[in-house]
Coordinates of N, CA and C in Angstrom, one line a residue:
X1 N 0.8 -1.2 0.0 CA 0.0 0.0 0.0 C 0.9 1.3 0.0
X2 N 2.0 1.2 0.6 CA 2.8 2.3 1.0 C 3.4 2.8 -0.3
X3 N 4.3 1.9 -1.3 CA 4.2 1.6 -2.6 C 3.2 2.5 -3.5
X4 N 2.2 2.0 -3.4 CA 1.2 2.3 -4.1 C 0.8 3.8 -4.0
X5 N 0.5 4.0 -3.0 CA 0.3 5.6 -2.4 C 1.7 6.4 -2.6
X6 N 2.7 6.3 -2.8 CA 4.3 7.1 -2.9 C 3.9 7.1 -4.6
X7 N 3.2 6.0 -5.5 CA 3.6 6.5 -7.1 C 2.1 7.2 -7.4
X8 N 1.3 7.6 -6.6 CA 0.0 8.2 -6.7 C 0.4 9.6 -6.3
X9 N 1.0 10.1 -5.4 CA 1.4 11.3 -4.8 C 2.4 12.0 -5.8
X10 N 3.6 10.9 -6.5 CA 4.1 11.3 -7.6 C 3.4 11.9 -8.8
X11 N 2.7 11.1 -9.2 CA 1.9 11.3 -10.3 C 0.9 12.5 -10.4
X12 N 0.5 12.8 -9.1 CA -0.5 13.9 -8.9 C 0.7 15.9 -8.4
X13 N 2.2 15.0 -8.1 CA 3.0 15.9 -8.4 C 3.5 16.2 -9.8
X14 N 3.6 15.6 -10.4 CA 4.0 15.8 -12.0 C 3.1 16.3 -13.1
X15 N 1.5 16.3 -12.4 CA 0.4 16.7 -13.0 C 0.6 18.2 -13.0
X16 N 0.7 18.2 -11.2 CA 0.9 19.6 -11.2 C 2.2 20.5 -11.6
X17 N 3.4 20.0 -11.9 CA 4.2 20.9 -12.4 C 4.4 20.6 -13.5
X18 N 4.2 19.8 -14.3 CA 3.5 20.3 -16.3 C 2.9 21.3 -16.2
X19 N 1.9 21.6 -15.6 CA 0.4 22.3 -15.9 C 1.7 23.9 -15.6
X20 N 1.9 23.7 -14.4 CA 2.8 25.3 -14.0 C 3.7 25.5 -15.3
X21 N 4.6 24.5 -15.5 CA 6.1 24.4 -16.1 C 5.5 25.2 -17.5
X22 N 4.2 24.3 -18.0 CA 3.9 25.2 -19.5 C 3.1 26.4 -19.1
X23 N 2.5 27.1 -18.4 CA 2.2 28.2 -18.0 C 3.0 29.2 -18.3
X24 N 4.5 29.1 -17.0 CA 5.8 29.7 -17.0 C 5.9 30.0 -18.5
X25 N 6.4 28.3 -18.7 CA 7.1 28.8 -20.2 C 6.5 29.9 -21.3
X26 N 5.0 29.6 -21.3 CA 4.4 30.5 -22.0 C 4.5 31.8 -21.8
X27 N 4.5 32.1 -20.8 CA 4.6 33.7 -20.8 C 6.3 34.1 -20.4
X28 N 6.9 33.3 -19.9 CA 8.5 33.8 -19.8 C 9.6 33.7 -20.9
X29 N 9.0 32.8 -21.8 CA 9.8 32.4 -23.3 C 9.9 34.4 -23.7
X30 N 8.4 34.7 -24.2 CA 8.8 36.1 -25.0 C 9.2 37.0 -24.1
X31 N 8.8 36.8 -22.6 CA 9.8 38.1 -21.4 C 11.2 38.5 -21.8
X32 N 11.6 36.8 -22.0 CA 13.3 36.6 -22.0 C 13.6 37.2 -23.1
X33 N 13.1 37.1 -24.7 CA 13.6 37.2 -25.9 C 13.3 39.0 -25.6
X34 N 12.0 39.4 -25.5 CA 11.7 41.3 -25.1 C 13.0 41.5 -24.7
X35 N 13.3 41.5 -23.4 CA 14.5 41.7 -22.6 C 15.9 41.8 -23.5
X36 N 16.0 40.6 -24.2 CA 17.2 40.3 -24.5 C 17.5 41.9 -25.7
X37 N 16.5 41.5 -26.3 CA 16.0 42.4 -28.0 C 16.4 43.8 -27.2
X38 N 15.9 44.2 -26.1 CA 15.8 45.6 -25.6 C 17.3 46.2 -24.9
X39 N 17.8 45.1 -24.6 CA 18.9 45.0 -23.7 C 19.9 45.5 -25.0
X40 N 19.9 45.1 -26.3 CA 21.1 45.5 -27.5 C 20.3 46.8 -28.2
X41 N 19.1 46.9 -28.0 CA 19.0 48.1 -28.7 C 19.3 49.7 -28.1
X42 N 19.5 49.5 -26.4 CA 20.0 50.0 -25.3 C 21.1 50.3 -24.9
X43 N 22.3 48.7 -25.9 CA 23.7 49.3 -25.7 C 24.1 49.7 -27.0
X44 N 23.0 50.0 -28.5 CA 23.6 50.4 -29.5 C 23.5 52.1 -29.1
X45 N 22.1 52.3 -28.4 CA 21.7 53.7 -28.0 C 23.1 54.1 -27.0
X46 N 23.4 53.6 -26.8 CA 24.4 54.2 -25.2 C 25.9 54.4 -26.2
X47 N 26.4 53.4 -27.2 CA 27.7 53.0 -28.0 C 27.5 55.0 -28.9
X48 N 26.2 55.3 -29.2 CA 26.1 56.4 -29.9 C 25.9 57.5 -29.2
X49 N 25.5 57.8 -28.1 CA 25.7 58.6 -27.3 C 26.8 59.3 -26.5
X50 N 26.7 60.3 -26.4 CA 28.3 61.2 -25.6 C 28.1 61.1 -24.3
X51 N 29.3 60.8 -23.4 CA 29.3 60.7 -22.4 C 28.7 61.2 -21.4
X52 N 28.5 62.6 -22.0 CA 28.1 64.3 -21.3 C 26.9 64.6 -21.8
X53 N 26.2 63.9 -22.9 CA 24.9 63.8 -23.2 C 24.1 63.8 -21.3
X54 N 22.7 64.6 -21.9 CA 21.7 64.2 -20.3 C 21.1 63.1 -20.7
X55 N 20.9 62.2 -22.0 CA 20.4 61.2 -21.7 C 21.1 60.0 -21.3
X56 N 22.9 59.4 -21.6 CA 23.6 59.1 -21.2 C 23.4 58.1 -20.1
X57 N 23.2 58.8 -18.7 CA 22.9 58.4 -17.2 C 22.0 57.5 -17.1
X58 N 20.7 58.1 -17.9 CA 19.0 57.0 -18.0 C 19.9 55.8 -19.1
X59 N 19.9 56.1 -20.0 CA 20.7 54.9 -20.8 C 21.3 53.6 -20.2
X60 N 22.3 54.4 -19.5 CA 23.3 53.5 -18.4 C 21.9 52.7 -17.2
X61 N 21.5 53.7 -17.0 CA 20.3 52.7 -16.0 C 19.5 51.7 -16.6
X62 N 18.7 51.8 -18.1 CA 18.8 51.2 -18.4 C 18.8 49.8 -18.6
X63 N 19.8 50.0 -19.2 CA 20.7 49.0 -19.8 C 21.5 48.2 -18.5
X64 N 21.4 48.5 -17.5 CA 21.7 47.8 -15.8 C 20.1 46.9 -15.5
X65 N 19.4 47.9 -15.5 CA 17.9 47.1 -15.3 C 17.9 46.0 -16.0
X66 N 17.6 46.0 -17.8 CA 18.1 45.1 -19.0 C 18.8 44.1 -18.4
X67 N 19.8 43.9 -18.1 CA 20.3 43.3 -18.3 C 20.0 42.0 -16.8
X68 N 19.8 42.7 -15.6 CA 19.3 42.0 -14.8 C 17.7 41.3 -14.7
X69 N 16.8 41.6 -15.8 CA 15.7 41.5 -16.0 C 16.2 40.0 -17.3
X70 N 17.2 40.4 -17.8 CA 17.5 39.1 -18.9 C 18.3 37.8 -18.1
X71 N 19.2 38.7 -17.4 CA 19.6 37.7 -16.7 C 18.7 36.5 -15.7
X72 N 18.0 37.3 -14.9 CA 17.5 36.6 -13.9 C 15.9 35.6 -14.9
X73 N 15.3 36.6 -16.3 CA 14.4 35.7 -16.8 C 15.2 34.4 -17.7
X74 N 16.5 34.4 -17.7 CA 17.3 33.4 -18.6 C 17.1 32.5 -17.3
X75 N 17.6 32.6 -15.8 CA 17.8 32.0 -15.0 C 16.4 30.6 -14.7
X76 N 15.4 31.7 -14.4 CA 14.3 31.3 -14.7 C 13.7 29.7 -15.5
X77 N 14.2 30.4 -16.6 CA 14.0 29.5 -17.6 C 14.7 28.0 -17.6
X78 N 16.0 28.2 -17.0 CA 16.9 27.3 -17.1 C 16.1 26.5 -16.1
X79 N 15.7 27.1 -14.4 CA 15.1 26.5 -13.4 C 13.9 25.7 -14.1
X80 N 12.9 26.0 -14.8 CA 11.8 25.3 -15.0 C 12.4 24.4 -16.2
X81 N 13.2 24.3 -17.1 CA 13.4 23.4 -17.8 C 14.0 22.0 -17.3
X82 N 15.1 22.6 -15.9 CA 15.3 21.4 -15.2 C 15.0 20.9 -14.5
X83 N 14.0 21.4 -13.9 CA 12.7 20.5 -13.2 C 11.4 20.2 -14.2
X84 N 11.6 20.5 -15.6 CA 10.4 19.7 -16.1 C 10.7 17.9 -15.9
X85 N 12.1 17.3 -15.9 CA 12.4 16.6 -15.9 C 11.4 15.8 -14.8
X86 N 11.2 16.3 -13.8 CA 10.1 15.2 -12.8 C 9.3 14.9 -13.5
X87 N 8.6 15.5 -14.3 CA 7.2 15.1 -15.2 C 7.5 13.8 -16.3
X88 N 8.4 13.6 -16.8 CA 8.9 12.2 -17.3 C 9.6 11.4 -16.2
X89 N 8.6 10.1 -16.5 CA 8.3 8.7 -16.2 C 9.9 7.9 -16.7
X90 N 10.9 7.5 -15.7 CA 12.0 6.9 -16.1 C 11.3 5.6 -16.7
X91 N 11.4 4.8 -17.9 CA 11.5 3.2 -17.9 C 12.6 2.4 -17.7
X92 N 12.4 1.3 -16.4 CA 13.9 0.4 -16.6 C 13.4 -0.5 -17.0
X93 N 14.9 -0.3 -17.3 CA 15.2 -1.5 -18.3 C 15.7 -2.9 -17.4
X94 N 15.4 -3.5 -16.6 CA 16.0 -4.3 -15.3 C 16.8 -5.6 -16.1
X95 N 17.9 -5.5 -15.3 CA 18.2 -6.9 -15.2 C 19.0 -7.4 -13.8
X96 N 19.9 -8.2 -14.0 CA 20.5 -8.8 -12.0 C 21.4 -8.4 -12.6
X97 N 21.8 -7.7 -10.9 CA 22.9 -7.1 -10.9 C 23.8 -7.5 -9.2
X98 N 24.4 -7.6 -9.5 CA 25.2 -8.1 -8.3 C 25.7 -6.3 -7.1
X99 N 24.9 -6.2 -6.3 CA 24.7 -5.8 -5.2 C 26.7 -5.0 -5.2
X100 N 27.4 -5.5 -4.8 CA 28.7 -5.7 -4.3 C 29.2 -4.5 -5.6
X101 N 28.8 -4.9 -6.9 CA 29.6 -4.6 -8.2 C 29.4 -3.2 -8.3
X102 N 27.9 -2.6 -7.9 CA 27.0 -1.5 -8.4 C 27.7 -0.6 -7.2
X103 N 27.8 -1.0 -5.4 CA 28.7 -0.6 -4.6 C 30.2 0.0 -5.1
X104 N 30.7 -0.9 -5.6 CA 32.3 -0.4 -5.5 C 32.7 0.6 -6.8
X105 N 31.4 0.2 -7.8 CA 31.5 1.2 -9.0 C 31.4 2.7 -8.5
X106 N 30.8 3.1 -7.4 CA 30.0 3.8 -6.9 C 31.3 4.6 -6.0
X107 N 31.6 4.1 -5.6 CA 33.0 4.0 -4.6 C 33.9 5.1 -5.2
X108 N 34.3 4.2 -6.2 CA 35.2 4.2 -7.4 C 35.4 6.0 -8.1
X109 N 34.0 6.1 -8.3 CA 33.3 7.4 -9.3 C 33.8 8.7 -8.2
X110 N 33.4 8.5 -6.8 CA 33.0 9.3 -5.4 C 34.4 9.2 -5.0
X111 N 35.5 8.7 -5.7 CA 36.6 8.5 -4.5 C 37.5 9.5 -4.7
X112 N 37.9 10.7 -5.6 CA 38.6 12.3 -5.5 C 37.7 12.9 -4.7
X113 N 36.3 13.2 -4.5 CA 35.5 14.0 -4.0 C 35.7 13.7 -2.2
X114 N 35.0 12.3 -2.5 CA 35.5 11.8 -0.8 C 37.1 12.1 -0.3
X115 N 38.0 11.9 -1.1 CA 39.0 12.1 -0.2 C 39.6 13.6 0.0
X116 N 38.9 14.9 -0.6 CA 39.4 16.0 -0.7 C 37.9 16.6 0.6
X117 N 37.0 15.9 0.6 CA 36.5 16.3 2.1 C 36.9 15.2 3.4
X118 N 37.5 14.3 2.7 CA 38.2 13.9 4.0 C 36.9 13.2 4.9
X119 N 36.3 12.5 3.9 CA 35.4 11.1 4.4 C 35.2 10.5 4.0
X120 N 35.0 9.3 5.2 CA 35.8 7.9 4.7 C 34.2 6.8 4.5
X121 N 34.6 5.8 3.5 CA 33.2 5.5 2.9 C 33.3 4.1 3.1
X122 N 32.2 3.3 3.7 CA 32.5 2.0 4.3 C 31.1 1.1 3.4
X123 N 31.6 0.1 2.8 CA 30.7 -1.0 2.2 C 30.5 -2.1 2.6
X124 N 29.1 -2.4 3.4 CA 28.6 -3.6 3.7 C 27.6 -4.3 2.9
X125 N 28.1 -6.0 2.6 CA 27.1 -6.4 1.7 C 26.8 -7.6 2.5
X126 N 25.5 -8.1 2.6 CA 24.8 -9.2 2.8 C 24.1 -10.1 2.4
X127 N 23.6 -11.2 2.1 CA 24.9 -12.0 1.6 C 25.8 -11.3 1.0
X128 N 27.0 -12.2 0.8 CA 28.0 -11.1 -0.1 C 27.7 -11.5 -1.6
X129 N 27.4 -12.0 -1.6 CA 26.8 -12.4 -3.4 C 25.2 -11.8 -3.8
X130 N 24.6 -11.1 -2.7 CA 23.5 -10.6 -2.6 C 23.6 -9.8 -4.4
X131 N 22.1 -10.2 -5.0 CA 22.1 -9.5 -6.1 C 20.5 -9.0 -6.2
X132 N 20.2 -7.9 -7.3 CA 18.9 -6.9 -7.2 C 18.6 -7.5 -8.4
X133 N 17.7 -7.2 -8.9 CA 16.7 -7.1 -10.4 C 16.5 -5.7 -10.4
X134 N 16.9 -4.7 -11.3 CA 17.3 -2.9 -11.1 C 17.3 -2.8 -12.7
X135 N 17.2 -2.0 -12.5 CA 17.6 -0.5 -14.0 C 19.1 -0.3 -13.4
X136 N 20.4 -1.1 -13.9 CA 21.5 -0.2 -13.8 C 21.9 1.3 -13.5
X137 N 21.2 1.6 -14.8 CA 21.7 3.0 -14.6 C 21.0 4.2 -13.7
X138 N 19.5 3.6 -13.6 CA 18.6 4.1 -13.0 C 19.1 4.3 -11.2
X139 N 19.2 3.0 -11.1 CA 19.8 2.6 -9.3 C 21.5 3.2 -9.7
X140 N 22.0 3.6 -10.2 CA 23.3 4.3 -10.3 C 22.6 6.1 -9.7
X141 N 21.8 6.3 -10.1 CA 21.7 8.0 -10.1 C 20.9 7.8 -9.0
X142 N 20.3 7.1 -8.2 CA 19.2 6.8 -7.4 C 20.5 7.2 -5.8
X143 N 21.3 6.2 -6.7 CA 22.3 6.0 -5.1 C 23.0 7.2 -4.8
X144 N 23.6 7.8 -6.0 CA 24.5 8.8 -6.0 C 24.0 10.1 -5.6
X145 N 22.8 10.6 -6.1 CA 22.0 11.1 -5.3 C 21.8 11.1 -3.8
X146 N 21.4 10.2 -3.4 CA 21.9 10.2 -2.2 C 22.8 9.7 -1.6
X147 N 24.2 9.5 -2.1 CA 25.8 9.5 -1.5 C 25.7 11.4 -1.4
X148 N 25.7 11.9 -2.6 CA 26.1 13.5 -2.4 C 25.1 14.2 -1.6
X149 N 23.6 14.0 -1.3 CA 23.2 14.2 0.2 C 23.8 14.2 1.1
X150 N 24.2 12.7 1.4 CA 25.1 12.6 2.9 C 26.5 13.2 2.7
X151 N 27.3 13.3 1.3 CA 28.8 14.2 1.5 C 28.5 15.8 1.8
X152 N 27.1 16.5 1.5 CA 26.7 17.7 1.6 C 26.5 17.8 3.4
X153 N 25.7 16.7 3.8 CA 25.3 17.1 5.3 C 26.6 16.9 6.2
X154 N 27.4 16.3 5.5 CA 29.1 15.7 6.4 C 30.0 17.1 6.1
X155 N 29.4 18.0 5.6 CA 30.4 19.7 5.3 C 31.2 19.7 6.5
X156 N 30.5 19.7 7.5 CA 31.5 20.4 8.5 C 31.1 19.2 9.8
X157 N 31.1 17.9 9.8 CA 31.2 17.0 10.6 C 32.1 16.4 10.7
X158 N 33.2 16.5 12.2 CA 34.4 15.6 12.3 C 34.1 14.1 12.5
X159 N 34.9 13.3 12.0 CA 35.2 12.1 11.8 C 34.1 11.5 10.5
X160 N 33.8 12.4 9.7 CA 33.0 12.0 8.7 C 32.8 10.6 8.0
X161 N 31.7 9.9 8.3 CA 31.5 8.8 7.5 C 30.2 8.5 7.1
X162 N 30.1 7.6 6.0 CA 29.5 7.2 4.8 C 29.2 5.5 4.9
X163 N 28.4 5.5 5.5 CA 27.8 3.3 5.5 C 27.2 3.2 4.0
X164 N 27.5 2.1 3.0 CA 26.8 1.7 2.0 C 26.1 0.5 2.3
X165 N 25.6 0.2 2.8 CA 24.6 -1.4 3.2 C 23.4 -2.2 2.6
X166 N 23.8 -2.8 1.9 CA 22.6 -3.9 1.1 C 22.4 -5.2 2.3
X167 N 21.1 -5.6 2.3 CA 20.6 -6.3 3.4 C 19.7 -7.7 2.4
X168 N 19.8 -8.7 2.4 CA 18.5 -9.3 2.4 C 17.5 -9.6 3.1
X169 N 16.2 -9.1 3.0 CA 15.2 -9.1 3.7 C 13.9 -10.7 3.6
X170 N 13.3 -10.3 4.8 CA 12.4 -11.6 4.0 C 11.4 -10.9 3.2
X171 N 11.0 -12.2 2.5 CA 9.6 -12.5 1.2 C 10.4 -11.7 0.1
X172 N 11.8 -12.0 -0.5 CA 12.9 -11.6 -1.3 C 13.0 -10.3 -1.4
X173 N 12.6 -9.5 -0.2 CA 13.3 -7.8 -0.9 C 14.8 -7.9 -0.5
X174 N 15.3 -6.6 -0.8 CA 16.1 -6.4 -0.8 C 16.2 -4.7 -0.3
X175 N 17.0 -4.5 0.5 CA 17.0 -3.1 1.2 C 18.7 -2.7 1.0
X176 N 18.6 -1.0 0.6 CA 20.0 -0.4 0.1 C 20.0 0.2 0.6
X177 N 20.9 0.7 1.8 CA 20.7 1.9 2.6 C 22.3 2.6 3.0
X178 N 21.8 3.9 2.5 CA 23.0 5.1 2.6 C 23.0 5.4 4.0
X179 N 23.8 5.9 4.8 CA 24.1 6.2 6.1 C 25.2 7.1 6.3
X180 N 25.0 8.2 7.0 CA 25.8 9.5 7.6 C 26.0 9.1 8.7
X181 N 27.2 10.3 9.2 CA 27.1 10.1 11.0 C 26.7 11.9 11.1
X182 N 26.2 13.1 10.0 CA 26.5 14.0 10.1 C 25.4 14.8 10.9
X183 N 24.0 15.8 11.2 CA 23.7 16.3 11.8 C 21.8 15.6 12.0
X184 N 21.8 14.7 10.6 CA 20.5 13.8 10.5 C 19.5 15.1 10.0
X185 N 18.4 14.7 9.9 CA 16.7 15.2 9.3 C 15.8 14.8 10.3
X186 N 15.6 16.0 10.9 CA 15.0 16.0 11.3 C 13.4 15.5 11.4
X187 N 12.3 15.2 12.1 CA 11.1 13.8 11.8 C 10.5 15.2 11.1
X188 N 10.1 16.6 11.9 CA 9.1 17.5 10.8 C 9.7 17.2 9.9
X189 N 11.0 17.4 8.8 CA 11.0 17.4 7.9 C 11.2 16.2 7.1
X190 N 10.9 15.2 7.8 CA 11.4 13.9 6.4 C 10.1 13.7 5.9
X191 N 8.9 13.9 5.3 CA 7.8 13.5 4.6 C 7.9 14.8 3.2
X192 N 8.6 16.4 4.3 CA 9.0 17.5 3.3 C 9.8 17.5 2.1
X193 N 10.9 16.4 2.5 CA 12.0 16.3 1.8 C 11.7 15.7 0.6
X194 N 10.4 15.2 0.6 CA 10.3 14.3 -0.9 C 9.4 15.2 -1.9
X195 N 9.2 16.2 -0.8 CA 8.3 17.5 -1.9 C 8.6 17.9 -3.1
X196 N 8.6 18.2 -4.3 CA 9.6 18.6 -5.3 C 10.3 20.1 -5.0
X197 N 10.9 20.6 -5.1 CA 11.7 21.9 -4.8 C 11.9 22.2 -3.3
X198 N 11.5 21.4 -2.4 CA 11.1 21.6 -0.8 C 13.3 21.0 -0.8
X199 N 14.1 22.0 0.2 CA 15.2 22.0 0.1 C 16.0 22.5 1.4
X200 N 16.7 22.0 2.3 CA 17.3 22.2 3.0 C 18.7 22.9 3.2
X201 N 19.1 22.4 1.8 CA 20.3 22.9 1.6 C 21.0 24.6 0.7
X202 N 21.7 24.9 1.3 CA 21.8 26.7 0.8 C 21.8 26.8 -0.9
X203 N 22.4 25.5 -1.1 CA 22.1 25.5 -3.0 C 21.6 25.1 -3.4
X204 N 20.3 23.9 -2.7 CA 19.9 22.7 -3.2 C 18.6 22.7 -4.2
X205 N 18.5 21.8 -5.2 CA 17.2 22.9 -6.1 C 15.9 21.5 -6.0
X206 N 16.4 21.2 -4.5 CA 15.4 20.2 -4.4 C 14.3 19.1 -5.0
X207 N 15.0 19.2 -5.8 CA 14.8 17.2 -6.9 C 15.5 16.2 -6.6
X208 N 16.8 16.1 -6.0 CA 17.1 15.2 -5.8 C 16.7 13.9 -5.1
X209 N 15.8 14.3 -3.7 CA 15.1 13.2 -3.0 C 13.6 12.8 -4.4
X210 N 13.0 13.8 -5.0 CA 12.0 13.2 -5.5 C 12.5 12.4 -6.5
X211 N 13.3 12.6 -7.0 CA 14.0 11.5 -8.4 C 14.3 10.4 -7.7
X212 N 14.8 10.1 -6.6 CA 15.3 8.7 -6.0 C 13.7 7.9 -5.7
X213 N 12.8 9.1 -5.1 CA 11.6 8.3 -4.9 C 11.0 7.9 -6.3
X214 N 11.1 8.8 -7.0 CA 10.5 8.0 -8.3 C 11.2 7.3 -9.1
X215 N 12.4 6.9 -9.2 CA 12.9 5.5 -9.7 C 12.4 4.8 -8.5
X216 N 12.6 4.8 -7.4 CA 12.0 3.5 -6.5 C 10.6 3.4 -7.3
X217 N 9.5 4.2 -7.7 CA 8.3 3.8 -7.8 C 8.2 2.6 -9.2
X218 N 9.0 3.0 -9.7 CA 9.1 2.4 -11.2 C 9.7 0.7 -11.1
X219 N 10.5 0.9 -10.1 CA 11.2 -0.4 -9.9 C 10.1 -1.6 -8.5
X220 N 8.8 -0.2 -8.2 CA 8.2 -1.3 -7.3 C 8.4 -0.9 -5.7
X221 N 9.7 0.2 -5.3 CA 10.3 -0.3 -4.5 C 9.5 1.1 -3.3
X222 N 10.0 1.4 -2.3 CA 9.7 2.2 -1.5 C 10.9 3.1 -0.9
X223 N 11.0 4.2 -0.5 CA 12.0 4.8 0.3 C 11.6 5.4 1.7
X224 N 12.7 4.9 2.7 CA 12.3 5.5 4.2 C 13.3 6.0 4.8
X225 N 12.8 6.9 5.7 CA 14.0 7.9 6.2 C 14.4 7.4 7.6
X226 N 15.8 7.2 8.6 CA 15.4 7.2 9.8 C 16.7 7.6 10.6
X227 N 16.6 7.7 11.4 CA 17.9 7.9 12.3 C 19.0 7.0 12.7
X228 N 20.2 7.4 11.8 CA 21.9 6.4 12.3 C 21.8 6.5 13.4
X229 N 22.3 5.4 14.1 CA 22.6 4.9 15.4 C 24.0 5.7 16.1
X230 N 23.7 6.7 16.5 CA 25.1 7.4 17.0 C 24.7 8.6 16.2
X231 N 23.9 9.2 15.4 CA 23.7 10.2 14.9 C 23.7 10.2 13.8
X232 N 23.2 11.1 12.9 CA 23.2 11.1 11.4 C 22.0 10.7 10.7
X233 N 21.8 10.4 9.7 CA 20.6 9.8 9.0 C 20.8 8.6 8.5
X234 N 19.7 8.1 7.8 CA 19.6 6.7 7.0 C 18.7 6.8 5.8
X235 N 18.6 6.7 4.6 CA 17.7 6.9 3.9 C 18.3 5.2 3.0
X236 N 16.9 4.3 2.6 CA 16.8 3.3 2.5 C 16.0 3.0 1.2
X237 N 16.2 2.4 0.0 CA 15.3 2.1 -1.0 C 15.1 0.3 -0.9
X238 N 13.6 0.1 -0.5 CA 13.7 -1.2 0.0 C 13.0 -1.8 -1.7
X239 N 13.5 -2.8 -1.9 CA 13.3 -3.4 -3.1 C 12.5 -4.9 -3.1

């Protein structure tokens, strides 16, 4: 049921930001292009102008305004095009993948970053031949996603570490769980965090938790949040 209700919530999220995303576009596509058009006909007016001209000063203003009105509606634009992405439905393509392999690839990619913040990344597997039925590439961006979660909340946490843990569970799931030791999520906010744009972080453009939940949905699977033992968080895609 839990399942079920997490790709229903999705879906009724993606309804809603199509419907916004083409609104935006519709009316901020010709703002941006206005802007842009007005912004050069502004610095041809200013390039012909004397410096000691009285209109000069308005010119210069301007062409200041212009350009922050193009900049921030380019900005804009960029924001809604990369969050249209929630609104497409990933397809996996599944096949078995050995648990251990998809780990250390993972490792591998994260290991200049990890070692220039100076945390250390620990991989536990169970069985150790433990293997998934996945979208490769899908559970690649699913996980990494949340590895650079936990290297973001570990900024400024001494003795920084990173648990990678695959578990077998009964009635054949399978559970993948990322683990911090760094300051955790608080309970108001872990239901927030899967909001689309809902963001904790000073840069964060808050997609990344809903993309992990929605490849879980596609694959079947579920995500849950909870507290590392000794502090920090746990976020888990049970399969």
């Amino acid at each position: 049921i839990e399942t079920e209700l997490s790709a229903k919530e999705l879906m009724a999220w993606q309804t809603v930001i199509r419907v916004m995303a083409h609104e935006v576009m519709n009316s901020l596509t010709p703002i941006s292009s206005l802007a842009a058009t007005a912004k050069d006909n502004v610095a041809g007016g200013l390039a012909q102008t004397a410096p000691d001209s009285p209109v000069h000063a308005d010119l210069q203003d301007a062409a200041e305004a212009l350009e922050t009105l193009t900049r921030r509606s380019e900005g804009l634009l960029h924001f809604v095009q990369n969050h249209r992405r929630l609104t497409r439905q990933p397809a996996a393509q599944v096949e078995i993948i050995p648990v251990r392999r998809v780990f250390s690839r993972l490792q591998r990619l994260l290991a200049d970053e990890l070692r220039v913040r100076d945390i250390f990344i620990a991989i536990d597997v169970a069985p150790e031949t433990l293997e998934i039925t996945a979208d490769p590439g899908l559970l690649d961006q699913a996980l990494i996603n949340l590895l650079r979660n936990a290297i973001e909340a570990l900024r400024e946490a001494p003795d920084a570490r990173i648990t990678l843990t695959a578990r077998a569970q009964p009635g054949a799931r399978v559970a993948i769980t990322v683990s911090d030791n760094g300051p955790g999520i608080a309970p108001g906010q872990r239901e927030k965090v899967f909001v689309p744009f809902y963001t904790t972080k000073r840069q964060g453009s808050g997609v990344g938790l809903t993309l992990v939940r929605q490849i879980a949905a596609v694959h079947g699977a579920n995500v849950t949040i909870a507290d590392t033992h000794g502090g920090g968080a746990s976020v888990s895609i049970v399969f």
